[in-house]
Amino acid sequence: MSAEKVVIFDTTLRDGEQSPGASLSITEKLKIAQQLAILGVDVIEAGFPISSPTQFDATQQVAELVGAPATGPVIAGLARADEKDIEAAGKAIAAAKNKRIHTFIATSPIHMEYKLKKSSDEVLKMAVEAVKCAKGFVDDVEFSPEDACRSDISFVVEVLAAVIEAGATTLNIPDTVGYILPYEYGRIIARLKSETKGIDKCIISTHCHNDLGMAVANSLAGVRNGARQVECTVNGLGERAGNAALEEIVMAIHTRADFFESDDVKTLLTNINTKEIHRTSQLVSRLTGFVIQPNKAIVGANAFAHEAGVHVDGILKERTTYEIMTPESIGLGGSRMVLGRHTGRHGFEDRCKHIGFKLTEAELERAYQRFLEIADKKKEVFDEDIGVLINDEIRIVEKTYELEYLHVASGTGTLPTASVKIKIKDEVKQAAACGDGPVDAAYEAIREATGQSPKLENYSIRAVTGGKEALGEATVKITEDGRTHIGRGVSTDIIEASARAYIDAINRMVATKDKGQPPELKAEL
Ligand SMILES: [Zn+2]
C-alpha cells in the first residue's frame, strides 16, 4: 500500500500574524519563513499583499529568499476576489519558483447579505472571474468559499464546480468563525467530495478556527473524509482563539496513522521533519511575543514532563507505558552542552548552528556580545538561554530608544525609585521616578524619558531555565490608539528584563506610528 501525502499549508505569517499584537517586522517574517522551510512545510502563505505596503514587501521578500530553490516550499499570496488584490498577490510572489494565489469570497447568506451586499449569482460570477484572473499569473490557484460551514452546501458545491472549471486546483473549506463540530465538518467534506463535479483532480483543504476548541479535531475530521491539505499555524496562532495548531495536526497524523487507514484510505504522511517542531515553536513564540501555555499539547513546557511518582516509575521501566510520543521526535532532549565566559566566538557559533540558528555576521556579533554579558553574570549558559538570547537579538525593529543605564532602589518600607538613561539617536535622556514597585518605578522613568505613555495591558515574567541564576524573560503588552504591541526582554536581572521588554514594545509602537500607515486590512478567512 503506497502512502498518501497531506499537504501542510502554513499560514502563521498571514492568519497567525492577525492575532492582536502579533505583528512582525519583515526581518522577523523572513526568519520564520526560513525556519518553516527547514521544518518542511509544503506551502507558506506569506501575506495578504494588497492590505499594506509592508505586507506586500514582506511577501515579496519571502518569495525571493525562501521561494528561490526549485525544491523549496510553494509561496502563497492571499487575495480577495478582486482584480487589484489578485494583481498585487501575483506581483508579490512572482520571484518564487513555486507560487500560488489564494483567492476567496464569502458564500454564507449572512456574509453575502450584510458584508458583500451581493446576490449568490453575483458571488458565483466573482469567484469564477477571480480564479480566471489568478490563472493569468500562476498555474497553482487555491479558492476558498469564506464562511463555507455556515453556507448552503449545495451552493458551495455549485461554486466549487464552477471554480474548478475556471482552473482552481486546491479547494479550501474554511470554518471562518469556528462554529462547526468535527462530525459535521467531516460530513461537509465528504459531501463536497462526492457531489462536486471535477473535484477528483483537485486537493480539498481544511481551514478551521478554534473558537470552540475544535480547530485541530475539525481539520483531522476533514482529513479522515478526504481532505489532503491542512491549513494551520505554528502554536495555533490566529484570529481570536486561533487556527489549527500545525504541531498538533502533524503529530496526530504521525502518531495515529492507523486511524486514517482503511480499505480505500492509504497510510498518510506529511513532509514535516518533526525534529524541527520544538525549535520552530520557540522561534514563533519569541518573535510574536505570544507565550506558549505550559500545558499546550506537543510544544508546552509540560507536554513531556512526567511528575507523578507512579508515572515516573512506569516510564523508567518502559517508556511507552505513559508516553505516546518521544520528546526526541519533536526535537527535544539530546545532548545538553553548557557554555561559559571562556567560550570563544567559534565555540559559540558552533553551538548556535547546532541548536538550529543560522545567523548573519552582524547578528552573530550582537548575539555573542550579549552572550558574554550574560556569561559574566551566569556561570553556566544552556542551549535554552542561547535560544532566548538569539531570539531577543533578531527581534528586529528599529531601535528608536535604547536602554543605556538603569538603577532601581526598593525594599521593605522604602518607596521604590528608578532612574534611567535612554539613548535616543545621538542624544541621551535621563529621568527618575518612583512607583508602587520597582518595575512600576522603572516604567514611569522610561515614560518620562521617552515621552511615550502607552497603556500597559499585560506584564509577565518567566525563568528560562532552572536555578537561581536563571535568565528572566519579560513580556509586556501595551496599547495605544486601539493597536496592541508586544515587547520582550531578557536579562539575568528581572527588573532589567522588564525595562527592556517595555522599551521593545514602545519601539514597536513607534515603528508603526512613524510610517503613518493606516491599520492593515484584515482577511477574515
Ligand atoms: Zn483564518
Tab-separated table of N, CA and C and ligand atoms in Angstrom, residues 14-15 176 207 209 239 243 523-525, ligand 1:
chain	number	residue	atom	x	y	z
A	14	ARG	N	0.361	34.879	7.833
A	14	ARG	CA	-0.818	35.612	7.380
A	14	ARG	C	-1.920	35.559	8.456
A	15	ASP	N	-2.552	34.423	8.636
A	15	ASP	CA	-3.614	34.307	9.637
A	15	ASP	C	-3.027	34.473	11.052
A	176	THR	N	-14.665	29.730	9.068
A	176	THR	CA	-14.180	31.070	9.387
A	176	THR	C	-14.434	31.496	10.827
A	207	HIS	N	-9.494	24.611	6.794
A	207	HIS	CA	-9.027	25.856	7.433
A	207	HIS	C	-9.991	26.094	8.586
A	209	HIS	N	-11.019	27.362	12.561
A	209	HIS	CA	-10.705	28.242	13.686
A	209	HIS	C	-11.127	27.591	15.001
A	239	GLU	N	-6.497	34.607	14.335
A	239	GLU	CA	-7.590	35.464	14.787
A	239	GLU	C	-8.269	34.884	16.036
A	243	ASN	N	-6.023	29.428	15.082
A	243	ASN	CA	-6.197	28.495	13.980
A	243	ASN	C	-5.787	27.097	14.465
A	523	ALA	N	-7.974	39.952	6.490
A	523	ALA	CA	-8.745	38.979	5.727
A	523	ALA	C	-9.333	38.000	6.721
A	524	GLU	N	-10.624	38.103	6.952
A	524	GLU	CA	-11.271	37.220	7.930
A	524	GLU	C	-11.605	35.912	7.246
A	525	LEU	N	-10.605	35.080	7.086
A	525	LEU	CA	-10.860	33.840	6.371
A	525	LEU	C	-10.927	32.679	7.340
B	1	ZN	ZN	-8.424	32.028	9.243
